[in-house]
């Protein structure tokens, strides 16, 4: 099994779920949060759940 994972990694496949928020979306979220916009409104605008914006307290 590990041989298969090593082979996949060597081919650039690392598996796992892709991030829901990329760098551009994070920048928008931070800018809107700095403007004291509620997280609910930011999440609705970005099309993600509120909990997506709370994984790291320093993030948003």
mmCIF file of C-alpha atoms in Angstrom:
data_model
loop_
_atom_site.group_PDB
_atom_site.id
_atom_site.type_symbol
_atom_site.label_atom_id
_atom_site.label_comp_id
_atom_site.label_asym_id
_atom_site.label_seq_id
_atom_site.Cartn_x
_atom_site.Cartn_y
_atom_site.Cartn_z
ATOM 1 C CA UNK A 1 0.000 0.000 0.000
ATOM 2 C CA UNK A 2 2.763 2.465 0.823
ATOM 3 C CA UNK A 3 4.441 1.701 -2.486
ATOM 4 C CA UNK A 4 1.277 2.852 -4.255
ATOM 5 C CA UNK A 5 1.146 6.067 -2.222
ATOM 6 C CA UNK A 6 4.821 6.746 -2.893
ATOM 7 C CA UNK A 7 4.310 6.147 -6.609
ATOM 8 C CA UNK A 8 1.293 8.464 -6.676
ATOM 9 C CA UNK A 9 3.223 11.178 -4.818
ATOM 10 C CA UNK A 10 6.115 10.840 -7.260
ATOM 11 C CA UNK A 11 3.601 11.455 -10.053
ATOM 12 C CA UNK A 12 2.289 14.591 -8.333
ATOM 13 C CA UNK A 13 -0.883 13.045 -6.870
ATOM 14 C CA UNK A 14 -1.143 13.707 -3.161
ATOM 15 C CA UNK A 15 -4.807 12.940 -2.498
ATOM 16 C CA UNK A 16 -6.974 14.567 0.093
ATOM 17 C CA UNK A 17 -9.712 17.115 -0.171
ATOM 18 C CA UNK A 18 -8.861 20.343 -1.988
ATOM 19 C CA UNK A 19 -9.070 23.539 0.060
ATOM 20 C CA UNK A 20 -12.459 25.291 -0.036
ATOM 21 C CA UNK A 21 -10.863 28.746 0.204
ATOM 22 C CA UNK A 22 -7.947 29.743 -2.001
ATOM 23 C CA UNK A 23 -5.642 32.734 -1.582
ATOM 24 C CA UNK A 24 -7.865 35.157 -3.497
ATOM 25 C CA UNK A 25 -10.966 34.150 -1.564
ATOM 26 C CA UNK A 26 -9.072 34.464 1.703
ATOM 27 C CA UNK A 27 -7.935 37.977 0.762
ATOM 28 C CA UNK A 28 -11.540 38.978 0.037
ATOM 29 C CA UNK A 29 -12.710 37.438 3.311
ATOM 30 C CA UNK A 30 -10.029 39.216 5.339
ATOM 31 C CA UNK A 31 -10.727 42.560 3.666
ATOM 32 C CA UNK A 32 -14.446 42.254 4.339
ATOM 33 C CA UNK A 33 -13.818 41.106 7.920
ATOM 34 C CA UNK A 34 -11.567 44.124 8.505
ATOM 35 C CA UNK A 35 -14.532 46.250 7.391
ATOM 36 C CA UNK A 36 -16.541 44.643 10.250
ATOM 37 C CA UNK A 37 -18.800 42.647 7.937
ATOM 38 C CA UNK A 38 -20.400 39.622 9.633
ATOM 39 C CA UNK A 39 -18.836 36.244 8.850
ATOM 40 C CA UNK A 40 -22.262 34.945 7.809
ATOM 41 C CA UNK A 41 -22.446 37.564 5.073
ATOM 42 C CA UNK A 42 -18.871 36.903 3.932
ATOM 43 C CA UNK A 43 -19.481 33.154 3.758
ATOM 44 C CA UNK A 44 -22.686 33.649 1.762
ATOM 45 C CA UNK A 45 -20.858 35.930 -0.695
ATOM 46 C CA UNK A 46 -18.031 33.403 -1.168
ATOM 47 C CA UNK A 47 -20.366 30.419 -1.404
ATOM 48 C CA UNK A 48 -18.885 28.557 1.567
ATOM 49 C CA UNK A 49 -20.169 27.658 5.000
ATOM 50 C CA UNK A 50 -19.444 29.854 7.998
ATOM 51 C CA UNK A 51 -17.454 27.057 9.611
ATOM 52 C CA UNK A 52 -15.103 27.087 6.615
ATOM 53 C CA UNK A 53 -13.994 30.556 7.637
ATOM 54 C CA UNK A 54 -13.302 29.530 11.243
ATOM 55 C CA UNK A 55 -10.712 26.711 11.069
ATOM 56 C CA UNK A 56 -7.912 28.919 12.349
ATOM 57 C CA UNK A 57 -8.751 31.837 14.675
ATOM 58 C CA UNK A 58 -5.986 33.971 13.164
ATOM 59 C CA UNK A 59 -7.253 33.410 9.648
ATOM 60 C CA UNK A 60 -10.541 35.319 9.593
#
